[in-house]
JSON list of C-alpha atoms in Angstrom, two decimals:
[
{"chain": "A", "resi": 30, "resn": "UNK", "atom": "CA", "xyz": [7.49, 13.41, 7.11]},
{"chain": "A", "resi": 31, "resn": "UNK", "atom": "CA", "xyz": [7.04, 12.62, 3.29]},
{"chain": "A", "resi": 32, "resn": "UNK", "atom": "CA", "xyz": [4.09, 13.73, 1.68]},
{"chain": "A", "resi": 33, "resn": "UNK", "atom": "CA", "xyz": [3.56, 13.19, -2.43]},
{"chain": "A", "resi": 34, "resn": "UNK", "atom": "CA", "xyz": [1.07, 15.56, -3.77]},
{"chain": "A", "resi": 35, "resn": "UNK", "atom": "CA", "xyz": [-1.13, 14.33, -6.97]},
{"chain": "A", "resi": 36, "resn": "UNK", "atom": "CA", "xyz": [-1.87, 17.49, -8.78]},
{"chain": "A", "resi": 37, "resn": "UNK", "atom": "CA", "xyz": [-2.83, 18.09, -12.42]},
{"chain": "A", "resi": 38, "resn": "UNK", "atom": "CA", "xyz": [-2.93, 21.92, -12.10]},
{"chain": "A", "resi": 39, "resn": "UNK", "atom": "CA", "xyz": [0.31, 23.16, -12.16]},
{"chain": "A", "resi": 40, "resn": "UNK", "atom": "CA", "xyz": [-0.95, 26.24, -10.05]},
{"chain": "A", "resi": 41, "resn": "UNK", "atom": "CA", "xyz": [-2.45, 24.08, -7.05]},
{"chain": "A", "resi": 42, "resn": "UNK", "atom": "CA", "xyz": [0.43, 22.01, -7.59]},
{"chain": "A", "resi": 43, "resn": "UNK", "atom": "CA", "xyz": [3.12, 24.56, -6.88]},
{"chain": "A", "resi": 44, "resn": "UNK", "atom": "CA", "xyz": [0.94, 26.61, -4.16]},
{"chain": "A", "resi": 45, "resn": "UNK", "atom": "CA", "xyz": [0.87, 22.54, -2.28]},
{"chain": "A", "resi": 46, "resn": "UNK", "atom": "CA", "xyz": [4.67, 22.05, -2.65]},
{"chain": "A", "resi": 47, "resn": "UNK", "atom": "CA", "xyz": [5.75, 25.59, -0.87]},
{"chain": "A", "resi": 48, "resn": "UNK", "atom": "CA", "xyz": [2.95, 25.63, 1.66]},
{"chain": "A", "resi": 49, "resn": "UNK", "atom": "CA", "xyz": [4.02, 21.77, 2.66]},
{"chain": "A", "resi": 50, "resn": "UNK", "atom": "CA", "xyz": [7.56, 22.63, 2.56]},
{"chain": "A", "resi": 51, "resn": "UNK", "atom": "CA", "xyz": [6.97, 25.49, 4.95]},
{"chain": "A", "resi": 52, "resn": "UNK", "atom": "CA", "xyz": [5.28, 22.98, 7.59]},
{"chain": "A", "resi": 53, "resn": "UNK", "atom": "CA", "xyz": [9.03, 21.07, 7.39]},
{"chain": "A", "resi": 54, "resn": "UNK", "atom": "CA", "xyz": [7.12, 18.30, 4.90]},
{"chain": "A", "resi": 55, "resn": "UNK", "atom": "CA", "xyz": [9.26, 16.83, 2.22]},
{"chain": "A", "resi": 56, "resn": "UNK", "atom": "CA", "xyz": [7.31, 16.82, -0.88]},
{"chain": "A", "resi": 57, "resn": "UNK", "atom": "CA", "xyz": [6.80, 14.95, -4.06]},
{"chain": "A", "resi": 58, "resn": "UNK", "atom": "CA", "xyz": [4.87, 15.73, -6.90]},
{"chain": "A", "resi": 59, "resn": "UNK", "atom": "CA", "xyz": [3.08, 14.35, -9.64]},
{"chain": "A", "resi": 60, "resn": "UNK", "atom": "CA", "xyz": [0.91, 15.65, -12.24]},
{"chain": "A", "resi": 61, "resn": "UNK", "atom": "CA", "xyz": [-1.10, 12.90, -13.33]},
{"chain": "A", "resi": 62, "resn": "UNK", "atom": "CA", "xyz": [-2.36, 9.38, -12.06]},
{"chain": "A", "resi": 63, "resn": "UNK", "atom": "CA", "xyz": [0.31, 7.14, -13.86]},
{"chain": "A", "resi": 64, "resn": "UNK", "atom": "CA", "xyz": [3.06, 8.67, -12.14]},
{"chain": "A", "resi": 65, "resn": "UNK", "atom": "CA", "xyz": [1.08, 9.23, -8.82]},
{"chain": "A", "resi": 66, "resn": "UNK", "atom": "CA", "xyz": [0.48, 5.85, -8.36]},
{"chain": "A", "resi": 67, "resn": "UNK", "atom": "CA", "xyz": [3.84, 4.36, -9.30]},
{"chain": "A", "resi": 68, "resn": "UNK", "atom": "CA", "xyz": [5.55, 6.65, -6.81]},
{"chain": "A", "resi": 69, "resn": "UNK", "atom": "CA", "xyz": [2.87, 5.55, -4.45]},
{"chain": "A", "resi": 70, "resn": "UNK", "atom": "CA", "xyz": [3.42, 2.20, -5.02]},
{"chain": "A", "resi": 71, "resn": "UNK", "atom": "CA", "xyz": [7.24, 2.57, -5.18]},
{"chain": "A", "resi": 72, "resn": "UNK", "atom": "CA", "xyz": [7.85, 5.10, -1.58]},
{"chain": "A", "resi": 73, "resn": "UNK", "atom": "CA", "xyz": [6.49, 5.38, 1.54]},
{"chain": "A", "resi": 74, "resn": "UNK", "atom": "CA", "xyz": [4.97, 7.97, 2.31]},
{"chain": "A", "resi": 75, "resn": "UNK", "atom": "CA", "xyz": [2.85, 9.21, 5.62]},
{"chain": "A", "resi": 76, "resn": "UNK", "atom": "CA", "xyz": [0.56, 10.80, 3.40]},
{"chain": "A", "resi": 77, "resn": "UNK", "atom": "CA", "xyz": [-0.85, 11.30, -0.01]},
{"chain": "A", "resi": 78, "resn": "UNK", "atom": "CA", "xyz": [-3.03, 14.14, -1.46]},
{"chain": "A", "resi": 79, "resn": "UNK", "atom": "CA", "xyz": [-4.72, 13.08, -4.48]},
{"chain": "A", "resi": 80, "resn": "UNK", "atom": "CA", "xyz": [-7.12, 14.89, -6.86]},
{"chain": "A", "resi": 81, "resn": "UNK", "atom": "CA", "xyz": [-9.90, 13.12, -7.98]},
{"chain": "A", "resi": 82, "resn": "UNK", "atom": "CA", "xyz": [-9.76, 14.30, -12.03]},
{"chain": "A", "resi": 83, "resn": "UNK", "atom": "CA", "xyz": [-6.35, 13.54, -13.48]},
{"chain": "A", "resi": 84, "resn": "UNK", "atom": "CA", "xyz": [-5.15, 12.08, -16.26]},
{"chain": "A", "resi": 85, "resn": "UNK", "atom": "CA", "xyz": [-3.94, 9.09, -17.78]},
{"chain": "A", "resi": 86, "resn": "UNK", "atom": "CA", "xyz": [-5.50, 7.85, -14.32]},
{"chain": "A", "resi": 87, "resn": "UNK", "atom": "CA", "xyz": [-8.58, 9.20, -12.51]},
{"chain": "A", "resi": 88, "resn": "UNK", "atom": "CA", "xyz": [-7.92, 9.20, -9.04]},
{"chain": "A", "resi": 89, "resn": "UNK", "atom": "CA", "xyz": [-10.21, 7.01, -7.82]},
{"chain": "A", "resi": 90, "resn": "UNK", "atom": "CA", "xyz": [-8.46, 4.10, -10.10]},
{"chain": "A", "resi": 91, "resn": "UNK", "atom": "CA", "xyz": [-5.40, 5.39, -8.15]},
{"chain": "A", "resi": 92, "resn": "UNK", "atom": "CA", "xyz": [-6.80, 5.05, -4.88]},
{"chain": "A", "resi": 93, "resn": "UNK", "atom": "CA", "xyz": [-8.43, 1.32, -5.50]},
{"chain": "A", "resi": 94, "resn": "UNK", "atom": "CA", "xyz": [-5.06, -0.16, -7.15]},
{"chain": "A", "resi": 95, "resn": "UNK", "atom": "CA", "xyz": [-3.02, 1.20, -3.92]},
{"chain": "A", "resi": 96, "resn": "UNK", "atom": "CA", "xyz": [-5.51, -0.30, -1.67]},
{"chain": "A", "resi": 97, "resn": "UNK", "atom": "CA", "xyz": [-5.63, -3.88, -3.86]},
{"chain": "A", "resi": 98, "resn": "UNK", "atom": "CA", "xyz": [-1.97, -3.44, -4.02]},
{"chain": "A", "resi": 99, "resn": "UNK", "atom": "CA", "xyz": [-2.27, -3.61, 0.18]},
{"chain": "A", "resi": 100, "resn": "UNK", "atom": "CA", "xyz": [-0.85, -0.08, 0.60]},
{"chain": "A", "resi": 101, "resn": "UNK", "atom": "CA", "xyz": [-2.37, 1.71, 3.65]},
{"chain": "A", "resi": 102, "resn": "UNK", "atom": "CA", "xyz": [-0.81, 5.28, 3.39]},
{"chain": "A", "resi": 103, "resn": "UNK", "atom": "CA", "xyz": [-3.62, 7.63, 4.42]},
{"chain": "A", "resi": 104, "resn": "UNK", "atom": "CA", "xyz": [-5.08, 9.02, 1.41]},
{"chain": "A", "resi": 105, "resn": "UNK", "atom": "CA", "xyz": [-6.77, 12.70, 1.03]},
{"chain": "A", "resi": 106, "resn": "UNK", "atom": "CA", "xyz": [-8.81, 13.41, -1.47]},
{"chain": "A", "resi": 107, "resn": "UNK", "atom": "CA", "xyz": [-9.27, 16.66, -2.76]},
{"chain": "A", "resi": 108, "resn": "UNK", "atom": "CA", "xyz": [-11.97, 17.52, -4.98]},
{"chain": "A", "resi": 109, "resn": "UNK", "atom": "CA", "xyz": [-14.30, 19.65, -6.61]},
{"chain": "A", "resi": 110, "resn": "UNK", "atom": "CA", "xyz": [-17.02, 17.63, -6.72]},
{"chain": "A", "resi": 111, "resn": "UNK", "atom": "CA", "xyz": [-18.53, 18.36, -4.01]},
{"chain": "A", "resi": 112, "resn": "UNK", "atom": "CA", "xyz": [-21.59, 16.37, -3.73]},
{"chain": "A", "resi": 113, "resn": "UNK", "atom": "CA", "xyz": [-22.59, 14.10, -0.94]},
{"chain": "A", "resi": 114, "resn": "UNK", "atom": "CA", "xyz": [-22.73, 10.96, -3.26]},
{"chain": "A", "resi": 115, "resn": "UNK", "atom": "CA", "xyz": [-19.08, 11.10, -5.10]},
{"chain": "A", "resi": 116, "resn": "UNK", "atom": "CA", "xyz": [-17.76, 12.19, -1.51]},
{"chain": "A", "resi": 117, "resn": "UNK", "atom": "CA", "xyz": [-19.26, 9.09, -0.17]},
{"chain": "A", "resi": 118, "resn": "UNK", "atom": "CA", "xyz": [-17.93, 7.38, -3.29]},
{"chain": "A", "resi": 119, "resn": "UNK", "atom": "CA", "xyz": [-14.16, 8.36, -2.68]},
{"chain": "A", "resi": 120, "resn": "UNK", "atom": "CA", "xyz": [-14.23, 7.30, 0.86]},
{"chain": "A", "resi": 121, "resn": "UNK", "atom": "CA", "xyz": [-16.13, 4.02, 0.32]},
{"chain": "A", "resi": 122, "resn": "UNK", "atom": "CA", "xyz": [-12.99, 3.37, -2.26]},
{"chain": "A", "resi": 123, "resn": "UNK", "atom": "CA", "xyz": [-10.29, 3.41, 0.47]},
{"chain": "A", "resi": 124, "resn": "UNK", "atom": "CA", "xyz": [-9.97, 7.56, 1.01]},
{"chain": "A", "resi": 125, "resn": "UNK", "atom": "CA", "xyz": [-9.15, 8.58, 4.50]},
{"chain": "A", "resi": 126, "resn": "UNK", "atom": "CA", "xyz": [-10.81, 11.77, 4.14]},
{"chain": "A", "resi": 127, "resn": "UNK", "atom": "CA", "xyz": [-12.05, 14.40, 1.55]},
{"chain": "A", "resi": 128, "resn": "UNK", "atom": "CA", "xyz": [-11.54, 17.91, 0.96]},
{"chain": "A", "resi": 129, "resn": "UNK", "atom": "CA", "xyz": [-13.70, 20.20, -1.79]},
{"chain": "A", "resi": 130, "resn": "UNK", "atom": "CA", "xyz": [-12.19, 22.76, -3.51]},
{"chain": "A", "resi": 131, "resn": "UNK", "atom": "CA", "xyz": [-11.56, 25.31, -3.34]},
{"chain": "A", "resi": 132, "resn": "UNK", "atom": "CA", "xyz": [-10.26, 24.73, 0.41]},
{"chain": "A", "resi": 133, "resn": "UNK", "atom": "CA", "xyz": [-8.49, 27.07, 2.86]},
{"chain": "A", "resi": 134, "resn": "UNK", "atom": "CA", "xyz": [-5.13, 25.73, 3.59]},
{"chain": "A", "resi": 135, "resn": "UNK", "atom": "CA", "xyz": [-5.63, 26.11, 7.63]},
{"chain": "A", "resi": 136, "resn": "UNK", "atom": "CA", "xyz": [-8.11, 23.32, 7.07]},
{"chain": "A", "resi": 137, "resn": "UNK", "atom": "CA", "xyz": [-5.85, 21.52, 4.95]},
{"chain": "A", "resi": 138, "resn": "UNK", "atom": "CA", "xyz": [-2.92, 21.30, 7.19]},
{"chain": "A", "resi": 139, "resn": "UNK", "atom": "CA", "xyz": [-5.30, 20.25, 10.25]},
{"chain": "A", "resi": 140, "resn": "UNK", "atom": "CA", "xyz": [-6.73, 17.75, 8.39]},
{"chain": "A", "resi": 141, "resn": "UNK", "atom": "CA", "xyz": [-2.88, 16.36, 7.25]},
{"chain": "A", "resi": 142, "resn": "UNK", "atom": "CA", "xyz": [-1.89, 16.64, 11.28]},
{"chain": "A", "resi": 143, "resn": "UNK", "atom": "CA", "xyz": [-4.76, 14.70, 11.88]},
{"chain": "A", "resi": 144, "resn": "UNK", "atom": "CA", "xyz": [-4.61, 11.51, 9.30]},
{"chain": "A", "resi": 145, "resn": "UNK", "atom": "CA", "xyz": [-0.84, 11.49, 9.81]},
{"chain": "A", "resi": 146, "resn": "UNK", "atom": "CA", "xyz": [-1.09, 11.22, 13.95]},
{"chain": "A", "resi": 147, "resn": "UNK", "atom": "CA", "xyz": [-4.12, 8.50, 13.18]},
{"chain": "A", "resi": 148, "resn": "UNK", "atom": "CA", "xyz": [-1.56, 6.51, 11.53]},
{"chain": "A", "resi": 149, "resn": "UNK", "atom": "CA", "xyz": [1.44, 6.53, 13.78]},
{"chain": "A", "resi": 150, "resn": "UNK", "atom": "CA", "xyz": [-1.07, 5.46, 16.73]},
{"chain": "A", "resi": 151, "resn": "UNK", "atom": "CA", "xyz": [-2.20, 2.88, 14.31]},
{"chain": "A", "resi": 152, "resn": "UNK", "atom": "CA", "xyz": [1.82, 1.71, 12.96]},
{"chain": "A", "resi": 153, "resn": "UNK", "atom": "CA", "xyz": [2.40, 1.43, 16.64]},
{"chain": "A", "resi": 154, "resn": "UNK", "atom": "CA", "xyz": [0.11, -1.36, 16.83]},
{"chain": "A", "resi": 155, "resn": "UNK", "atom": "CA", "xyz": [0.21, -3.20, 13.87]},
{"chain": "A", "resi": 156, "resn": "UNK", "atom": "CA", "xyz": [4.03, -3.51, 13.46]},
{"chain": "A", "resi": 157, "resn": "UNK", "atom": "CA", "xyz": [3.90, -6.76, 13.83]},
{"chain": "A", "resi": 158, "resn": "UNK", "atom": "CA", "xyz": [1.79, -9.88, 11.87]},
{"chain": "A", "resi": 159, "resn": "UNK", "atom": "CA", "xyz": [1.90, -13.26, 12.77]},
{"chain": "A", "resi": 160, "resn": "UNK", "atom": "CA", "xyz": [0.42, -16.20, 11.60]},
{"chain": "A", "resi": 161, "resn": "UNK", "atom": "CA", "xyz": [0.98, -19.35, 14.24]},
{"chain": "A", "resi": 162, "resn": "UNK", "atom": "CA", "xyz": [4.57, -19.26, 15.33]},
{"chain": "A", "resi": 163, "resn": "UNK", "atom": "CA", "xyz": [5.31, -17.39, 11.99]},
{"chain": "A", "resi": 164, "resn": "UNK", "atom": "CA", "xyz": [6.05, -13.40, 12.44]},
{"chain": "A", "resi": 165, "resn": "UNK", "atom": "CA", "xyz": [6.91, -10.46, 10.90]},
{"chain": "A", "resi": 166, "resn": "UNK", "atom": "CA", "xyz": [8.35, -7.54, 12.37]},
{"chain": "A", "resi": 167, "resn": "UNK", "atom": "CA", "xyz": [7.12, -4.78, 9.79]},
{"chain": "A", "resi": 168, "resn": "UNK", "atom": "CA", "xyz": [9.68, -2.07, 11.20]},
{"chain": "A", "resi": 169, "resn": "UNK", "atom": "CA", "xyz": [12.67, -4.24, 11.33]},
{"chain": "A", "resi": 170, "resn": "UNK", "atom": "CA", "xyz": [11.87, -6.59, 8.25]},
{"chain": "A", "resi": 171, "resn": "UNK", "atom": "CA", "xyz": [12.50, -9.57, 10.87]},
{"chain": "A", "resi": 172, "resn": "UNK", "atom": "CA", "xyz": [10.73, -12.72, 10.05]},
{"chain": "A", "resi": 173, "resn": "UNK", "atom": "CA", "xyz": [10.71, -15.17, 12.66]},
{"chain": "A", "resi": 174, "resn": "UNK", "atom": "CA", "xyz": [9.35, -18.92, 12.38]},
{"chain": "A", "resi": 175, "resn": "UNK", "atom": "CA", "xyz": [8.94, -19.89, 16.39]},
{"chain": "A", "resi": 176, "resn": "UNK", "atom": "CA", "xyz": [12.54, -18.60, 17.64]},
{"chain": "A", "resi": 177, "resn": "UNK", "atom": "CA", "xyz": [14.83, -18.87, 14.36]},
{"chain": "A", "resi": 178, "resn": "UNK", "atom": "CA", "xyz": [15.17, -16.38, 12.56]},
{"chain": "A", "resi": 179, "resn": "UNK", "atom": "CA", "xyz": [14.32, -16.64, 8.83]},
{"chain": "A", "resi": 180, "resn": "UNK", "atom": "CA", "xyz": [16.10, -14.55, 5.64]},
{"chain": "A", "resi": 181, "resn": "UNK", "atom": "CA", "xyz": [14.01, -13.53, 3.05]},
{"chain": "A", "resi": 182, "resn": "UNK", "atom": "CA", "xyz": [14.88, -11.40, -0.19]},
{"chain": "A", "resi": 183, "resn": "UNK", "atom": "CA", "xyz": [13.24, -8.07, -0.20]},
{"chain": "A", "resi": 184, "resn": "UNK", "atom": "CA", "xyz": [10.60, -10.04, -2.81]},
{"chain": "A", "resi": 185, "resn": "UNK", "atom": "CA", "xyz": [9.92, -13.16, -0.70]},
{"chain": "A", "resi": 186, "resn": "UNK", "atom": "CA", "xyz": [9.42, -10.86, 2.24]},
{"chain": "A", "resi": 187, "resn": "UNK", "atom": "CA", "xyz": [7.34, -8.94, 0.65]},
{"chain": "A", "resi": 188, "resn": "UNK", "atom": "CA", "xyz": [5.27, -11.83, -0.95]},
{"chain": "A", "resi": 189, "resn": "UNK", "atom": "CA", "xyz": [5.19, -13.43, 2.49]},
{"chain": "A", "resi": 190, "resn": "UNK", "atom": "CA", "xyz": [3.42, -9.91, 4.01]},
{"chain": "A", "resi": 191, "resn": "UNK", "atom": "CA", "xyz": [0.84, -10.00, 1.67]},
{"chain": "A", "resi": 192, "resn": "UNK", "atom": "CA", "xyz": [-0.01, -13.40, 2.64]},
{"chain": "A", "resi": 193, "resn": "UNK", "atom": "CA", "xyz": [0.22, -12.82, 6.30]},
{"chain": "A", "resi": 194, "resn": "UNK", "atom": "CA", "xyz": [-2.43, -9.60, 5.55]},
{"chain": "A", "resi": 195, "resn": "UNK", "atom": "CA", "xyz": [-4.76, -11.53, 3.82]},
{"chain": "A", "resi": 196, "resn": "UNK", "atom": "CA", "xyz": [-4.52, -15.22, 5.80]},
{"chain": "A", "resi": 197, "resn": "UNK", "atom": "CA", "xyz": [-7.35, -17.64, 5.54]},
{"chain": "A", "resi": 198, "resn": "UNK", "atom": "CA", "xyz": [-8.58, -16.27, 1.82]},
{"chain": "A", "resi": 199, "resn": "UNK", "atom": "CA", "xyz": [-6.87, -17.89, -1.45]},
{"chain": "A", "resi": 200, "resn": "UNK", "atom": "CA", "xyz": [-4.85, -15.00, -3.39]},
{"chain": "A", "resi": 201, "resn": "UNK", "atom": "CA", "xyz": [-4.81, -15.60, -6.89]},
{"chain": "A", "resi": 202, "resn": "UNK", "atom": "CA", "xyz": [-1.62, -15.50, -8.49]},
{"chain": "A", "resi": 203, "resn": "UNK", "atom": "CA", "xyz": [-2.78, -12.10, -10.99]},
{"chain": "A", "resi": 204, "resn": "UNK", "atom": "CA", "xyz": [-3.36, -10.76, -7.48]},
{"chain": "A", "resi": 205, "resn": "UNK", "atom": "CA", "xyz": [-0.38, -11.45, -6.29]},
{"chain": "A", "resi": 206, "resn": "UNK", "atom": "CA", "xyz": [1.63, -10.74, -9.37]},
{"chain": "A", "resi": 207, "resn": "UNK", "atom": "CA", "xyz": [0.07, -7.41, -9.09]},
{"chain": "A", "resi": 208, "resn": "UNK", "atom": "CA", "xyz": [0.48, -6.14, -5.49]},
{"chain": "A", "resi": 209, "resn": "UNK", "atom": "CA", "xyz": [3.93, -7.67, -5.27]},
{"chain": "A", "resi": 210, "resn": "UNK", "atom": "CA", "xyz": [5.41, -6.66, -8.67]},
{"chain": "A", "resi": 211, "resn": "UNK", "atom": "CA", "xyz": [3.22, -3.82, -9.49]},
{"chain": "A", "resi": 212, "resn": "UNK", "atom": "CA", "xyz": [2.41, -4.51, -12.58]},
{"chain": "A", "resi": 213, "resn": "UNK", "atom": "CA", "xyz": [0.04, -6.67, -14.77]},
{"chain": "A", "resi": 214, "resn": "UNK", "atom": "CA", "xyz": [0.17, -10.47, -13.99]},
{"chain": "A", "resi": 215, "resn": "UNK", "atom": "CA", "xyz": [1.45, -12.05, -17.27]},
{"chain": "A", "resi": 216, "resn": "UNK", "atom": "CA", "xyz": [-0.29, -15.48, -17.64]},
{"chain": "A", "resi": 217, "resn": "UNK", "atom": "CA", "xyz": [2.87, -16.97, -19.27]},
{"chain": "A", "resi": 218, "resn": "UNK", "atom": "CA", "xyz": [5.54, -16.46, -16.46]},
{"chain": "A", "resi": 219, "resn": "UNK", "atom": "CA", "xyz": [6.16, -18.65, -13.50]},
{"chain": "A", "resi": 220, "resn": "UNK", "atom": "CA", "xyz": [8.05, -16.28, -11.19]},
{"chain": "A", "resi": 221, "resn": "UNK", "atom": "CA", "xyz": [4.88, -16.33, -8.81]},
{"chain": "A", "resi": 222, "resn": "UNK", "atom": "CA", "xyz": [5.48, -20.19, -8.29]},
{"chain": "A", "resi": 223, "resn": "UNK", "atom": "CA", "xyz": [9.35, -20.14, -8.57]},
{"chain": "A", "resi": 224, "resn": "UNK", "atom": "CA", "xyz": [8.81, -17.52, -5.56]},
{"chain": "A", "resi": 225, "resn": "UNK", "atom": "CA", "xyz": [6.10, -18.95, -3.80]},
{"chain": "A", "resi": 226, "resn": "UNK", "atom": "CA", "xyz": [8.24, -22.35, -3.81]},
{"chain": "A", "resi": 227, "resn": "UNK", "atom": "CA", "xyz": [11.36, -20.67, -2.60]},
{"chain": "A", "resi": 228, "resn": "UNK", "atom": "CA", "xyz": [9.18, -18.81, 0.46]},
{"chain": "A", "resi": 229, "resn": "UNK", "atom": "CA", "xyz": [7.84, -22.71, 1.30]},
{"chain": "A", "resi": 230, "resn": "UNK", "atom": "CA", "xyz": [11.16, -23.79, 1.74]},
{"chain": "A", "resi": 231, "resn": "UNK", "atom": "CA", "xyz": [12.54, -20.79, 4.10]},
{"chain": "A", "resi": 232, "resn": "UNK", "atom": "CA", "xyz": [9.35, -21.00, 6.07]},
{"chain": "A", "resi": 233, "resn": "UNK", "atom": "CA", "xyz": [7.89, -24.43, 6.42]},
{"chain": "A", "resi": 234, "resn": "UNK", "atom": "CA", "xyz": [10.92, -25.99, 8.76]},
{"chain": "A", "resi": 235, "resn": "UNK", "atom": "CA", "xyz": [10.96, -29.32, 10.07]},
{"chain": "A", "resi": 236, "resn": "UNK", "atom": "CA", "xyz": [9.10, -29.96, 12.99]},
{"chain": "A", "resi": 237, "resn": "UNK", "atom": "CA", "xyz": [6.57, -27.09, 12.35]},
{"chain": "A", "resi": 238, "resn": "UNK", "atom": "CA", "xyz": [2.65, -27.16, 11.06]},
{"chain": "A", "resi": 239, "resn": "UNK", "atom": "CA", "xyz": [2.86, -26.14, 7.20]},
{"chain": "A", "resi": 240, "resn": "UNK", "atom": "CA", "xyz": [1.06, -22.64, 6.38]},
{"chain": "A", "resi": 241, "resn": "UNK", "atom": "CA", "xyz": [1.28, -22.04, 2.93]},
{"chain": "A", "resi": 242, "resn": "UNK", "atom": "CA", "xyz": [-1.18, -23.99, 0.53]},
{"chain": "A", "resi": 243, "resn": "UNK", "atom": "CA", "xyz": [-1.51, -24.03, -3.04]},
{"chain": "A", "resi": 244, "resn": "UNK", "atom": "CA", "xyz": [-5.53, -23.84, -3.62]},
{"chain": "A", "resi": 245, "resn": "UNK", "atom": "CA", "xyz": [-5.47, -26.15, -7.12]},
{"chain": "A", "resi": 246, "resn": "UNK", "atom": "CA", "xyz": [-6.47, -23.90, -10.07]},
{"chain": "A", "resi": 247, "resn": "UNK", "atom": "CA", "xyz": [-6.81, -20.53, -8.07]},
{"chain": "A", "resi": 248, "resn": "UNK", "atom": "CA", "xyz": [-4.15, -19.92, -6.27]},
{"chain": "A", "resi": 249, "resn": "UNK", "atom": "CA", "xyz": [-2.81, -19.71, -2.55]},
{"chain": "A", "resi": 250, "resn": "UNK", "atom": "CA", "xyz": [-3.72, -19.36, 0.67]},
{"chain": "A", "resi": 251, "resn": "UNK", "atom": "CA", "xyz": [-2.17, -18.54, 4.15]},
{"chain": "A", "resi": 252, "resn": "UNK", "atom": "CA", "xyz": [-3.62, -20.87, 6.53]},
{"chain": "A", "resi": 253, "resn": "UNK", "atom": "CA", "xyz": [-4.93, -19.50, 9.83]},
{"chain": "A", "resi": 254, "resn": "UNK", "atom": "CA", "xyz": [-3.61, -22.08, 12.50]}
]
């Protein structure tokens, strides 16, 4: 169990990391929201604590990029603003649950059992995407177009996930650029085509219904067959 810990006080930091550790959670920390989110985005992790006032990057900016970015690790928020509207605020931006501070750690590490159990019933049944006779295995990184079985680069597969997760609406290629590569969508590059081309070919094999569309001028779109 991998938990990273978001923590600009170096105090509530440290008092996290040796409390966690005690529970048998490997921990990783960060002290502001630039490096919280790019280990977020880079690791996965069954949870993430996250304060709400950091630097470089607040972390509600944090918490919205992970969720654009189609990351779905349970998210705690922890907090010491404590009223009723910016606790409805961090939840309506993609947070699991929220915690005020100052908070006794009993409540903490109930509240951790909880969201990470949530999501392991939830894994269990969404391992698996498929589109048509397209599917993904999310466990095994399988991808399947009727019975043959279809290689993708760890990019492609990745690309093709996204896709899958958001089939039927058009995905613009900034979008894409940005949950996929995790960083900002450079309107002079062509790697999103040169990719999306590529993932065409592996996918759309002879004999079966084409599912991948490019939407002129916006971008793409899954089709929902």
């Amino acid at each position: 169990m991998r938990i990273l810990v978001v923590e600009d006080s170096a105090d509530t930091r440290q008092y996290l990391h040796k409390a966690l550790q005690e529970q048998g959670y490997e921990v990783d920390l960060a002290e502001n929201g630039q490096d919280g989110l790019f280990l977020a985005l880079e690791h996965d992790y069954q949870l993430i604590l996250l304060d709400r006032m950091l630097p470089k990057l607040d972390g509600l900016s944090v918490l919205s990029t992970l969720r654009n970015a189609g990351k779905q690790t349970p998210v705690l928020i922890l907090s010491a603003l404590d009223s009723v509207a910016e606790r409805v605020k961090g939840l309506r931006e993609g947070g699991d649950d929220y915690l005020v501070k100052p908070f006794a750690l009993s409540e903490l590490l109930v509240r951790i059992e909880i969201l990470i159990k949530r999501k392991g019933e939830s894994t269990e049944q969404s391992s698996k995407l498929q589109v048509a006779d397209l599917h993904i295995d999310l466990l095994s990184h399988k991808v399947y177009r009727g019975q043959t079985e279809i290689q993708l680069q760890p990019k492609e597969f990745k690309l093709l996930r996204y896709l899958m997760e958001h089939a039927g609406q058009v995905i613009s290629r900034s979008l894409l650029f940005e949950a996929v590569w995790d960083y900002h969508f450079d309107p002079q590059t062509n790697v999103i085509d040169v990719h999306v081309a590529r993932l065409r070919k592996k996918v759309e094999l002879d004999g079966h219904v084409p599912l991948l569309e490019t939407v002129r001028g916006m971008g793409y779109r899954m089709v929902e067959k």
